[in-house]
Amino acid sequence: MEEQNKPVDEKSPEHPAVEMPARSMKRAGDDDFVTREKAFLRVLHLETVQDDVRRVRRQLQRAGYRLQHDLACSPGEFVRALRAHPYDLVLSDYSLPGWTALDAFDIARREYRDMPFIVLARSLGEDLAVECIKRGVTDYVAKERIGRLPFAVERAVKDKRARDAERLTRLLKEVAEQANRFKDQFLSGVSHELRTPLNAVIGFSELLTQNRHGSLSAKQSEYVRNIHTAGRSLLKLINDLVDLSKIEAGRLEFSPEALPLDLIAGDVVSSLKPQAEKKNITLTSAVPGRLRVRADAQRLQQVLANLVDNAVKFTPEGGQIAVVASEVAAESGSTIRVEVVDNGPGIARDRQEAVLAPFYRGPSGGHSGSGLGLALAKSLVEAQGGKFGLESEEGHGSRFFFSLPAAKGESQILRMPSDPNYRGTVLVVEDDQASAQLIESQLAPEGYHVYWCDDPSRAVRMAAQLQPTAITLDLLMKPISGWEVLGLLKKDRFTLKIPVIMVSVMHEREVGALLGASDYLVKPVERDTLLQALERCRTARPQNGPLKVLVVDDDPALRETIRAFLRIRTIKWPRSPRDWKRRRRWRRRCRRW
C-alpha cells in the first residue's frame, strides 16, 4: 500500500519523464486531435491500481503534458495533498476503498471550490453519470476509452484558466475601484485640512496688504504679497488635483445649461487683465453677443481661465492675446468653437502632445505653475462631450481651442421703443398673454425695453442672456410655479443679482421676501406702483442702518478673518442652552441692534 500511495514524480527513476514531440494523435472513433506545446500540469490522482496509474500518465505525456503526478488513496491523504500543493486537476477512480469519487468531490469542493474534477470508471452506468453531472463533476471518462482523457483534461484546464482570468480581472477591477475610493477620500480629507489654514493665510495676508492696522514698509508689503500669491497658487493646485481626480474616476458632476458665451469670456478677461497689464500684454475678447453654448457655467469659466492664464504666463512682454469664438455648423448639430490665440514663442510639434499631459513643465525657465492647467482644461471639455486641441508652430504663437454644443435660445420681443430716454430692460415672466401685454403697455411708453417669456422653464436662460434691469414674475404658472423660478434665479450665478418683482393675485409678500424677491405687487397693479417698484430696483438704494451678520464657523482663525473683512461685532453665544436668562439677554441685544 505504501508503494501505491507514494507520490509519483516524473523525474523519479521508476517513472522517467517522457519527452514526447508535439504530434497528431488518434482518438478511438473520433477526429484527429493535434497536441499543443508541452505545458506543466499538476495532477492529483485517486487510484489504487498501478496499471491504471501508468495508463493515465502515459496518455497525458503523449498529449504533450509535463506532469507532477501525485497519488492518494484515503480521505486523509487526499486532504493533506490538496493543502500541500496547488493542483490543476483531480482525477479519481469512482470506486475507492471505503469511499467513492463523489465523496472525494465533496472534499475537493470544500477545500478548493473551483478545482476541476474528472471521474474515471471501468463501467459508469447511466444513473451514476447523471448523479455526477447533478453534483457538478467536471467530466467523467470510461477507462476502456482512456484515449478521451487528454481532451477532457484540456477542456477542464482551459475552462478553469478562463474562470481564473475572469476572477482575476474582477478582483483587479474591485481593487482599482477601492483604490479610487481611498484616493478620493484621501484627497477630500487632505484638501479640507489644507484649505482651512490656507483660508487664514490668504485672508490675513490680504488684510495686511490693505494697511488696516498700521502701515507696512515696502519690504514688508512685498513679503506679504508673496505670501498671498503663494497661498492662492497652493489653493488652486489643491482644487485642480481634486477636480482631476474626480474626472478620472468619473465622479465630477456637471450641470449643463444654455450660457451666454460673451459674458463668461468677458468675466475671465476682466479678472486676468491686471495680470496681463503687468507684462504690458494686450488682452481682448472678441466673442459675438448672440453665441450661446451648452455647458456647465463654473467648469466653462474654469477652462477659459486656465487657457488665458497659460497664454499670459508664456507670452512675452508687449504681446497680444485674444479670446475669439464662432459657430460651426455640422450634421450632428451646431457647435461653438472657442479659441485663445497668442503671439508667444509657440510650441514645437514634438512637444504639443506632452504639453497637454498632467504635471508637464516646459523647458523654458522662469514660469511658475503646477502643470495641471491645460490637462485639466482638456479633461473638463472632453467630460462635457466637447473636443480640445492645439495648433502651434515654434516662433509663431499658439492657438488653444475647444468646441462645445451650441444652445439655441428663443425670446419674444413685444416692443423695442424708439424713445431715446432709455431707462432699462424688463423681462416679463408670465404665461398669460393679456397680463404680459398689460405690463408692456404700462412700461414701454416710459422708456423700458420689454421682453416676454411665456414658458417659466426658460426664464433663467433668458434672464442670463438679457441681463435685464428687473424681472416681473407671476406666481401661478405651469409647468413650474413662480416660487420655483424665483429659487432658480437666485441660485444661478448669472441671474443672482437681478431684482425680481413678484406680480400675483395671491398675498404672499412675506414668503416672497424670504425667498429673495426685491418687491411684491398684488394684481391688479397700477401703473405708478409698478413704475415706482422698477425705479427702486433701478436705483438700487442701500439698506438703512448697519448690516447684521452672524458668522458660524468652528475655526477661530477663519472667524477672525471674516470679522476683520466685514468689521462686525463679535458676540459670545451662551455655552449652556439651558441658561434661559442669558438667552433672553441675547435676544434683547439682538432687538436693540
Coordinates of C-alpha atoms in Angstrom, one line a residue:
M1 CA 0.0 0.0 0.0
E2 CA 2.9 2.4 0.7
E3 CA 4.2 1.6 -2.7
Q4 CA 0.9 2.6 -4.3
N5 CA 0.4 5.8 -2.2
K6 CA 3.8 7.2 -2.8
P7 CA 3.6 10.3 -5.0
V8 CA 4.7 9.7 -8.5
D9 CA 7.2 12.2 -9.8
E10 CA 8.0 12.4 -13.5
K11 CA 11.7 12.7 -12.7
S12 CA 11.9 9.6 -10.5
P13 CA 14.0 6.7 -11.8
E14 CA 10.9 4.4 -11.7
H15 CA 8.9 6.8 -13.8
P16 CA 11.3 8.7 -16.1
A17 CA 9.9 11.8 -17.8
V18 CA 8.9 11.1 -21.3
E19 CA 9.7 13.9 -23.7
M20 CA 7.2 13.4 -26.5
P21 CA 7.3 15.7 -29.5
A22 CA 4.1 17.5 -30.4
R23 CA 2.3 15.4 -33.0
S24 CA -1.1 14.2 -34.1
M25 CA -2.9 11.6 -32.1
K26 CA -5.9 9.5 -33.0
R27 CA -8.8 9.2 -30.5
A28 CA -10.7 5.9 -30.9
G29 CA -13.6 6.6 -33.2
D30 CA -13.1 10.4 -33.2
D31 CA -11.4 13.1 -35.3
D32 CA -7.8 14.0 -35.2
F33 CA -6.5 15.7 -32.0
V34 CA -3.5 17.9 -32.6
T35 CA -1.5 18.4 -29.4
R36 CA -0.3 21.8 -28.4
E37 CA 3.1 22.8 -27.0
K38 CA 4.1 21.0 -23.8
A39 CA 2.6 22.5 -20.6
F40 CA 3.3 21.7 -17.0
L41 CA 0.3 20.0 -15.3
R42 CA -0.1 19.3 -11.6
V43 CA -2.4 16.2 -11.2
L44 CA -3.7 14.6 -8.0
H45 CA -4.8 11.1 -8.8
L46 CA -7.0 9.0 -6.6
E47 CA -6.3 5.4 -7.7
T48 CA -5.3 2.1 -6.2
V49 CA -4.4 0.1 -9.4
Q50 CA -0.9 0.8 -10.6
D51 CA -1.7 -0.3 -14.2
D52 CA -4.4 2.4 -14.4
V53 CA -2.0 5.0 -12.9
R54 CA 0.6 4.2 -15.7
R55 CA -2.1 4.3 -18.4
V56 CA -3.2 7.7 -17.3
R57 CA 0.3 9.0 -17.1
R58 CA 1.1 7.7 -20.5
Q59 CA -1.9 9.3 -22.1
L60 CA -1.2 12.7 -20.7
Q61 CA 2.5 12.6 -21.5
R62 CA 1.7 11.6 -25.1
A63 CA -0.6 14.6 -25.3
G64 CA 2.3 16.8 -24.5
Y65 CA 2.0 17.5 -20.8
R66 CA 4.9 17.6 -18.3
L67 CA 3.5 16.1 -15.1
Q68 CA 3.6 16.4 -11.4
H69 CA 1.6 13.3 -10.9
D70 CA 0.8 12.6 -7.2
L71 CA -1.3 9.7 -5.8
A72 CA -3.6 9.4 -2.8
C73 CA -6.0 6.7 -1.6
S74 CA -7.5 7.7 1.7
P75 CA -9.5 10.9 2.6
G76 CA -6.8 12.0 4.9
E77 CA -4.1 11.7 2.3
F78 CA -6.4 13.5 -0.2
V79 CA -6.9 16.5 2.2
R80 CA -3.2 16.7 3.1
A81 CA -2.2 16.7 -0.6
L82 CA -4.8 19.3 -1.5
R83 CA -3.4 21.6 1.2
A84 CA 0.2 21.0 0.3
H85 CA 0.2 21.8 -3.4
P86 CA -1.8 23.9 -5.8
Y87 CA -3.1 21.3 -8.2
D88 CA -4.5 22.0 -11.6
L89 CA -6.7 18.9 -11.7
V90 CA -8.1 15.9 -9.7
L91 CA -8.6 12.6 -11.4
S92 CA -10.4 9.9 -9.4
D93 CA -11.4 6.3 -9.8
Y94 CA -15.1 6.0 -9.0
S95 CA -14.7 3.1 -6.6
L96 CA -12.2 3.6 -3.8
P97 CA -11.6 1.6 -0.7
G98 CA -14.3 2.7 1.8
W99 CA -15.4 5.7 -0.2
T100 CA -16.3 6.9 -3.7
A101 CA -15.3 9.6 -6.2
L102 CA -18.4 11.6 -5.1
D103 CA -17.2 11.7 -1.5
A104 CA -13.8 12.9 -2.8
F105 CA -15.6 15.6 -5.0
D106 CA -17.3 17.0 -1.9
I107 CA -14.0 17.2 -0.1
A108 CA -12.4 18.9 -3.1
R109 CA -15.2 21.5 -3.2
R110 CA -14.8 22.3 0.5
E111 CA -11.0 22.8 0.0
Y112 CA -11.0 24.4 -3.4
R113 CA -14.3 25.5 -4.8
D114 CA -13.3 25.7 -8.4
M115 CA -11.0 22.7 -8.7
P116 CA -11.6 20.6 -11.9
F117 CA -12.6 17.1 -11.0
I118 CA -12.8 14.2 -13.6
V119 CA -14.1 10.8 -12.7
L120 CA -12.6 7.6 -14.2
A121 CA -14.6 4.4 -14.1
R122 CA -14.5 1.0 -15.7
S123 CA -18.2 1.0 -16.1
L124 CA -20.2 4.0 -15.3
G125 CA -23.9 3.4 -15.5
E126 CA -26.5 5.9 -16.7
D127 CA -27.7 6.6 -13.2
L128 CA -24.2 7.3 -11.9
A129 CA -23.4 9.5 -14.8
V130 CA -26.5 11.6 -14.2
E131 CA -25.6 11.8 -10.5
C132 CA -22.1 13.0 -11.3
I133 CA -23.5 15.7 -13.6
K134 CA -26.0 16.8 -11.0
R135 CA -23.3 17.1 -8.3
G136 CA -21.2 19.3 -10.5
V137 CA -18.4 16.9 -11.5
T138 CA -16.4 18.5 -14.4
D139 CA -16.3 15.4 -16.6
Y140 CA -16.2 11.6 -16.5
V141 CA -14.3 9.2 -18.7
A142 CA -14.7 5.4 -19.1
K143 CA -11.4 3.5 -18.6
E144 CA -11.9 1.4 -21.7
R145 CA -11.9 4.8 -23.7
I146 CA -8.9 6.3 -21.9
G147 CA -7.8 7.9 -25.1
R148 CA -10.5 10.5 -24.5
L149 CA -8.8 11.7 -21.3
P150 CA -6.4 14.3 -22.8
F151 CA -9.4 16.0 -24.5
A152 CA -11.3 16.1 -21.2
V153 CA -8.3 17.4 -19.3
E154 CA -7.6 20.1 -21.8
R155 CA -11.2 21.3 -21.8
A156 CA -11.3 21.3 -18.0
V157 CA -8.0 23.1 -17.6
K158 CA -8.9 25.6 -20.2
D159 CA -12.2 26.4 -18.6
K160 CA -10.5 26.7 -15.2
R161 CA -8.0 29.1 -16.5
A162 CA -10.7 31.2 -18.2
R163 CA -12.6 31.4 -14.9
D164 CA -9.4 32.3 -13.1
A165 CA -8.7 35.0 -15.6
E166 CA -12.2 36.3 -15.2
R167 CA -12.0 36.2 -11.4
L168 CA -8.6 37.9 -11.5
T169 CA -10.0 40.7 -13.8
R170 CA -12.9 41.2 -11.5
L171 CA -10.6 41.3 -8.5
L172 CA -8.3 43.8 -10.1
K173 CA -11.3 45.9 -11.0
E174 CA -12.5 45.8 -7.4
V175 CA -9.0 46.7 -6.2
A176 CA -8.8 49.6 -8.6
E177 CA -12.3 50.9 -7.6
Q178 CA -11.3 50.6 -3.9
A179 CA -8.1 52.4 -4.6
N180 CA -10.0 55.2 -6.4
R181 CA -12.3 55.4 -3.4
F182 CA -9.4 55.6 -1.0
K183 CA -7.7 58.2 -3.2
D184 CA -10.9 60.3 -3.3
Q185 CA -11.3 60.0 0.4
F186 CA -7.7 60.9 1.0
L187 CA -7.8 63.9 -1.4
S188 CA -11.1 65.1 0.0
G189 CA -9.8 64.9 3.6
V190 CA -6.4 66.4 2.8
S191 CA -7.9 69.2 0.7
H192 CA -10.3 70.1 3.5
E193 CA -7.5 70.1 6.1
L194 CA -5.3 72.2 3.8
R195 CA -8.0 74.6 2.8
T196 CA -8.8 75.6 6.4
P197 CA -5.3 77.0 7.3
L198 CA -4.9 78.3 3.7
N199 CA -8.1 80.4 4.1
A200 CA -6.5 82.1 7.2
V201 CA -3.2 82.6 5.4
I202 CA -4.8 84.2 2.3
G203 CA -7.3 86.2 4.4
F204 CA -4.9 87.7 6.9
S205 CA -2.2 88.4 4.2
E206 CA -4.8 90.3 2.2
L207 CA -5.8 92.2 5.3
L208 CA -2.2 93.2 5.9
T209 CA -1.8 94.4 2.3
Q210 CA -4.7 96.9 2.9
N211 CA -2.8 98.5 5.8
R212 CA -5.9 98.5 8.1
H213 CA -3.8 98.1 11.3
G214 CA -0.9 100.3 10.5
S215 CA 1.4 100.9 7.5
L216 CA 3.9 98.3 6.4
S217 CA 7.3 99.1 5.0
A218 CA 7.9 98.5 1.3
K219 CA 9.8 95.3 2.0
Q220 CA 7.1 94.0 4.4
S221 CA 4.4 94.7 1.8
E222 CA 6.4 92.8 -0.8
Y223 CA 6.7 89.8 1.6
V224 CA 3.0 89.8 2.4
R225 CA 2.1 90.0 -1.3
N226 CA 4.4 87.0 -1.9
I227 CA 2.7 85.1 0.9
H228 CA -0.7 85.9 -0.5
T229 CA 0.3 84.9 -4.0
A230 CA 1.8 81.6 -2.8
G231 CA -1.4 80.9 -0.8
R232 CA -3.5 81.5 -3.9
S233 CA -1.3 79.3 -6.0
L234 CA -1.4 76.4 -3.5
L235 CA -5.2 76.7 -3.2
K236 CA -5.6 76.5 -7.0
L237 CA -3.3 73.5 -7.1
I238 CA -5.4 71.7 -4.4
N239 CA -8.6 72.4 -6.3
D240 CA -7.1 71.3 -9.6
L241 CA -5.9 68.0 -8.1
V242 CA -9.3 67.2 -6.6
D243 CA -11.1 68.1 -9.9
L244 CA -8.6 66.0 -12.0
S245 CA -9.0 63.0 -9.6
K246 CA -12.8 63.2 -9.8
I247 CA -12.8 63.4 -13.6
E248 CA -10.5 60.3 -13.9
A249 CA -12.9 58.5 -11.5
G250 CA -16.0 59.7 -13.5
R251 CA -17.4 61.3 -10.4
L252 CA -17.3 65.0 -11.3
E253 CA -20.9 66.2 -11.7
F254 CA -21.8 68.7 -14.4
S255 CA -24.9 70.9 -14.7
P256 CA -25.2 71.8 -18.4
E257 CA -27.3 74.8 -19.3
A258 CA -27.5 77.5 -22.0
L259 CA -24.9 80.1 -21.3
P260 CA -24.1 83.5 -22.9
L261 CA -20.5 83.0 -24.0
D262 CA -19.7 86.7 -24.3
L263 CA -20.5 87.2 -20.6
I264 CA -18.3 84.3 -19.4
A265 CA -15.4 85.3 -21.7
G266 CA -15.8 88.9 -20.5
D267 CA -15.6 87.9 -16.9
V268 CA -12.5 85.8 -17.5
V269 CA -10.7 88.6 -19.4
S270 CA -11.6 91.2 -16.8
S271 CA -10.3 89.1 -14.0
L272 CA -7.0 88.3 -15.7
K273 CA -6.4 91.8 -17.3
P274 CA -4.4 93.1 -14.3
Q275 CA -2.0 90.1 -14.6
A276 CA -1.6 90.8 -18.4
E277 CA -1.1 94.6 -17.8
K278 CA 1.9 93.8 -15.6
K279 CA 3.6 92.4 -18.7
N280 CA 2.2 95.1 -21.0
I281 CA 0.2 92.4 -22.8
T282 CA -3.0 93.4 -24.7
L283 CA -5.8 91.0 -23.7
T284 CA -9.0 91.3 -25.6
S285 CA -12.3 89.3 -26.1
A286 CA -14.0 89.2 -29.5
V287 CA -16.9 86.9 -28.7
P288 CA -20.2 87.7 -30.6
G289 CA -23.0 88.6 -28.2
R290 CA -25.5 86.1 -29.7
L291 CA -23.4 83.0 -29.2
R292 CA -24.7 80.6 -26.5
V293 CA -23.1 77.4 -25.5
R294 CA -24.5 74.4 -23.6
A295 CA -22.1 73.6 -20.8
D296 CA -21.6 73.8 -17.0
A297 CA -21.1 77.5 -16.1
Q298 CA -18.4 77.0 -13.5
R299 CA -16.4 74.5 -15.5
L300 CA -16.6 76.5 -18.7
Q301 CA -15.2 79.6 -16.9
Q302 CA -12.5 77.4 -15.3
V303 CA -11.5 76.1 -18.8
L304 CA -11.3 79.6 -20.2
A305 CA -9.4 80.9 -17.2
N306 CA -6.8 78.2 -17.4
L307 CA -6.2 78.8 -21.1
V308 CA -6.0 82.6 -20.8
D309 CA -3.8 82.3 -17.7
N310 CA -1.4 79.9 -19.6
A311 CA -1.3 82.4 -22.5
V312 CA -0.5 85.3 -20.2
K313 CA 2.2 83.3 -18.5
F314 CA 4.1 82.3 -21.7
T315 CA 3.5 85.4 -23.9
P316 CA 6.5 87.8 -23.7
E317 CA 6.1 91.4 -22.7
G318 CA 4.3 93.6 -25.2
G319 CA 2.5 90.6 -26.7
Q320 CA -1.2 90.1 -27.7
I321 CA -3.8 87.6 -26.5
A322 CA -7.3 87.3 -27.9
V323 CA -10.3 85.2 -27.0
V324 CA -12.4 84.6 -30.1
A325 CA -15.4 82.3 -30.8
S326 CA -17.5 81.3 -33.8
E327 CA -20.4 78.9 -34.6
V328 CA -19.6 75.9 -36.7
A329 CA -22.4 74.0 -38.5
A330 CA -22.3 70.3 -38.6
E331 CA -24.6 67.4 -39.5
S332 CA -24.9 66.4 -35.8
G333 CA -25.7 69.9 -34.7
S334 CA -24.0 73.3 -34.4
T335 CA -21.0 73.7 -32.1
I336 CA -19.3 76.7 -30.7
R337 CA -15.5 76.8 -31.2
V338 CA -13.7 79.0 -28.7
E339 CA -10.0 79.9 -29.3
V340 CA -7.4 81.6 -27.2
V341 CA -4.8 83.0 -29.5
D342 CA -1.4 84.4 -28.6
N343 CA 1.7 85.6 -30.4
G344 CA 4.1 83.9 -27.9
P345 CA 7.1 81.7 -28.7
G346 CA 4.9 78.8 -29.9
I347 CA 5.3 75.1 -29.2
A348 CA 7.3 72.6 -31.3
R349 CA 5.4 69.8 -32.9
D350 CA 7.2 67.1 -30.9
R351 CA 6.1 68.7 -27.6
Q352 CA 2.5 69.5 -28.4
E353 CA 1.1 66.2 -27.1
A354 CA 3.3 66.3 -24.0
V355 CA 2.1 69.9 -23.2
L356 CA -1.5 68.6 -22.6
A357 CA -0.3 65.9 -20.1
P358 CA -0.6 66.4 -16.3
F359 CA 2.3 67.9 -14.5
Y360 CA 4.2 68.8 -17.7
R361 CA 6.7 71.7 -17.2
G362 CA 8.1 73.3 -20.3
P363 CA 11.8 73.6 -20.9
S364 CA 11.6 77.4 -20.6
G365 CA 12.6 78.6 -17.1
G366 CA 11.1 81.4 -15.0
H367 CA 7.5 80.2 -15.3
S368 CA 5.7 79.1 -12.2
G369 CA 2.9 76.6 -12.2
S370 CA 1.8 73.1 -11.4
G371 CA 1.5 71.8 -15.0
L372 CA -2.2 70.9 -14.4
G373 CA -4.0 73.8 -16.1
L374 CA -4.0 72.6 -19.7
A375 CA -4.6 68.9 -18.7
L376 CA -7.5 69.9 -16.5
A377 CA -9.0 72.1 -19.2
K378 CA -8.8 69.3 -21.7
S379 CA -10.4 66.8 -19.3
L380 CA -13.2 69.2 -18.4
V381 CA -14.0 69.8 -22.1
E382 CA -14.0 66.2 -23.0
A383 CA -16.0 65.2 -20.0
Q384 CA -18.8 67.5 -21.3
G385 CA -18.7 65.9 -24.8
G386 CA -16.5 68.5 -26.4
K387 CA -13.2 68.5 -28.3
F388 CA -10.0 70.1 -27.2
G389 CA -6.9 70.8 -29.4
L390 CA -3.8 72.8 -30.0
E391 CA -2.4 74.5 -33.1
S392 CA 1.1 76.0 -32.8
E393 CA 4.3 76.5 -34.6
E394 CA 7.6 77.3 -32.9
G395 CA 8.2 81.0 -33.1
H396 CA 4.7 81.9 -34.4
G397 CA 2.5 81.8 -31.4
S398 CA -0.1 79.2 -30.2
R399 CA -3.8 78.7 -30.7
F400 CA -5.6 76.6 -28.0
F401 CA -9.2 75.8 -28.9
F402 CA -12.2 73.7 -27.8
S403 CA -15.7 73.1 -29.1
L404 CA -18.9 72.5 -27.2
P405 CA -22.5 72.1 -28.4
A406 CA -24.4 75.3 -29.3
A407 CA -27.5 76.2 -27.3
K408 CA -30.3 77.9 -29.2
G409 CA -32.3 80.4 -27.1
E410 CA -35.7 81.8 -28.0
S411 CA -37.1 85.1 -26.9
Q412 CA -40.2 87.0 -27.9
I413 CA -39.9 90.8 -28.1
L414 CA -43.1 92.7 -27.6
R415 CA -41.8 96.1 -28.4
M416 CA -38.5 97.9 -28.9
P417 CA -39.5 101.5 -28.3
S418 CA -37.6 104.2 -30.1
D419 CA -37.7 106.5 -27.1
P420 CA -34.2 107.9 -26.7
N421 CA -34.8 108.2 -22.9
Y422 CA -33.9 104.5 -22.4
R423 CA -34.4 103.5 -18.7
G424 CA -33.7 99.8 -18.8
T425 CA -34.8 96.3 -19.9
V426 CA -37.6 94.3 -18.2
L427 CA -38.2 90.6 -18.6
V428 CA -41.9 89.7 -18.0
V429 CA -42.3 86.1 -17.0
E430 CA -46.0 85.4 -17.4
D431 CA -47.9 82.6 -19.1
D432 CA -51.0 84.8 -19.7
Q433 CA -50.6 86.9 -22.8
A434 CA -53.1 89.5 -21.8
S435 CA -51.3 90.2 -18.5
A436 CA -48.0 90.4 -20.3
Q437 CA -49.4 92.9 -22.8
L438 CA -50.8 95.0 -19.9
I439 CA -47.4 95.3 -18.2
E440 CA -45.8 96.1 -21.6
S441 CA -48.3 98.9 -22.2
Q442 CA -47.5 100.4 -18.8
L443 CA -43.7 100.2 -19.2
A444 CA -42.9 100.8 -22.9
P445 CA -44.0 104.5 -23.0
E446 CA -41.7 105.2 -20.1
G447 CA -38.6 104.0 -22.0
Y448 CA -38.3 100.4 -20.9
H449 CA -37.5 97.6 -23.3
V450 CA -39.9 94.8 -22.6
Y451 CA -39.3 91.1 -23.3
W452 CA -41.9 88.4 -22.7
C453 CA -41.2 84.8 -21.6
D454 CA -44.3 82.7 -21.8
D455 CA -42.5 79.5 -20.6
P456 CA -41.3 79.7 -17.0
S457 CA -38.9 76.8 -17.6
R458 CA -36.9 79.1 -19.9
A459 CA -36.9 82.1 -17.6
V460 CA -33.5 81.6 -16.2
R461 CA -31.9 81.1 -19.6
M462 CA -33.5 84.3 -21.0
A463 CA -32.6 86.3 -17.9
A464 CA -28.9 85.1 -18.1
Q465 CA -28.9 86.2 -21.8
L466 CA -30.6 89.5 -21.5
Q467 CA -29.3 90.6 -18.1
P468 CA -32.4 92.9 -17.6
T469 CA -32.7 95.7 -15.2
A470 CA -35.5 93.8 -13.4
I471 CA -37.8 90.8 -13.8
T472 CA -41.5 90.7 -13.2
L473 CA -42.6 87.2 -12.2
D474 CA -46.1 85.8 -11.9
L475 CA -46.7 83.2 -9.2
L476 CA -49.3 80.8 -10.7
M477 CA -47.8 79.3 -13.8
K478 CA -47.3 75.9 -15.4
P479 CA -45.3 73.6 -15.7
I480 CA -43.4 75.2 -12.7
S481 CA -44.6 77.9 -10.3
G482 CA -43.2 81.3 -9.8
W483 CA -41.7 80.2 -6.5
E484 CA -39.6 77.6 -8.3
V485 CA -38.5 80.1 -10.9
L486 CA -37.5 82.6 -8.2
G487 CA -35.4 79.9 -6.4
L488 CA -33.7 79.0 -9.7
L489 CA -33.0 82.7 -10.4
K490 CA -31.4 83.2 -7.0
K491 CA -29.2 80.0 -7.4
D492 CA -27.8 80.9 -10.8
R493 CA -24.6 83.0 -10.7
F494 CA -25.7 85.0 -13.8
T495 CA -29.1 85.9 -12.5
L496 CA -28.4 86.1 -8.8
K497 CA -28.2 89.9 -8.6
I498 CA -31.1 90.7 -11.0
P499 CA -34.0 92.3 -9.0
V500 CA -37.2 90.2 -9.1
I501 CA -40.7 91.8 -8.6
M502 CA -43.4 89.3 -7.9
V503 CA -46.7 90.2 -9.5
S504 CA -49.6 87.9 -8.4
V505 CA -53.2 87.8 -7.3
M506 CA -52.0 86.0 -4.1
H507 CA -51.0 87.8 -1.0
E508 CA -47.6 86.1 -0.2
R509 CA -45.4 89.1 0.4
E510 CA -43.6 87.6 3.4
V511 CA -42.7 84.4 1.5
G512 CA -41.5 86.4 -1.4
A513 CA -39.2 88.4 0.8
L514 CA -37.8 85.3 2.4
L515 CA -37.1 83.8 -1.0
G516 CA -35.2 86.9 -2.2
A517 CA -37.8 88.9 -4.2
S518 CA -37.0 92.6 -4.3
D519 CA -40.7 93.6 -4.3
Y520 CA -44.1 92.1 -4.2
L521 CA -47.1 93.6 -6.0
V522 CA -50.7 92.3 -5.9
K523 CA -52.8 92.3 -9.1
P524 CA -54.3 94.4 -10.4
V525 CA -51.2 96.5 -10.4
E526 CA -51.5 100.2 -11.0
R527 CA -49.1 101.9 -13.5
D528 CA -47.5 104.2 -10.9
T529 CA -47.0 101.4 -8.4
L530 CA -45.2 99.3 -11.0
L531 CA -43.0 102.2 -12.1
Q532 CA -42.1 103.0 -8.5
A533 CA -41.1 99.4 -7.9
L534 CA -38.9 99.4 -11.0
E535 CA -37.4 102.8 -10.0
R536 CA -36.4 101.3 -6.7
C537 CA -34.8 98.3 -8.4
R538 CA -33.0 100.6 -11.0
T539 CA -31.5 102.9 -8.4
A540 CA -30.8 100.0 -6.0
R541 CA -30.8 102.2 -2.9
P542 CA -28.8 100.7 0.0
Q543 CA -30.4 99.5 3.2
N544 CA -30.9 101.8 6.1
G545 CA -28.8 101.1 9.2
P546 CA -25.9 98.7 9.7
L547 CA -25.9 95.2 8.2
K548 CA -26.2 92.5 10.8
V549 CA -24.1 89.4 10.1
L550 CA -23.9 86.2 12.2
V551 CA -20.7 84.2 11.5
V552 CA -21.0 80.5 12.2
D553 CA -17.7 78.6 12.0
D554 CA -15.7 76.3 14.3
D555 CA -12.3 77.7 13.1
P556 CA -11.3 80.8 15.2
A557 CA -8.8 82.0 12.6
L558 CA -11.5 82.0 9.8
R559 CA -13.9 83.8 12.1
E560 CA -11.3 86.4 12.8
T561 CA -10.6 86.8 9.1
I562 CA -14.3 87.3 8.2
R563 CA -14.7 89.7 11.2
A564 CA -11.8 91.8 10.0
F565 CA -13.1 92.0 6.5
L566 CA -16.6 92.9 7.5
R567 CA -15.7 94.8 10.6
I568 CA -18.5 93.3 12.6
R569 CA -19.0 92.9 16.3
T570 CA -18.4 89.6 17.9
I571 CA -20.8 88.2 20.5
K572 CA -20.3 85.3 22.8
W573 CA -23.2 82.9 22.5
P574 CA -24.3 81.3 25.8
R575 CA -22.5 78.0 26.1
S576 CA -25.3 76.3 28.1
P577 CA -28.6 76.1 26.1
R578 CA -30.4 75.8 29.4
D579 CA -29.3 79.2 30.7
W580 CA -32.6 80.9 29.8
K581 CA -31.7 84.2 31.4
R582 CA -28.6 84.6 29.2
R583 CA -30.5 83.6 26.1
R584 CA -33.2 86.3 26.9
R585 CA -30.4 88.9 27.3
W586 CA -29.1 87.7 23.9
R587 CA -32.5 88.2 22.2
R588 CA -32.8 91.7 23.8
R589 CA -29.4 92.7 22.5
C590 CA -30.3 91.5 19.0
R591 CA -33.5 93.5 19.1
R592 CA -31.6 96.6 20.1
W593 CA -29.3 96.2 17.1

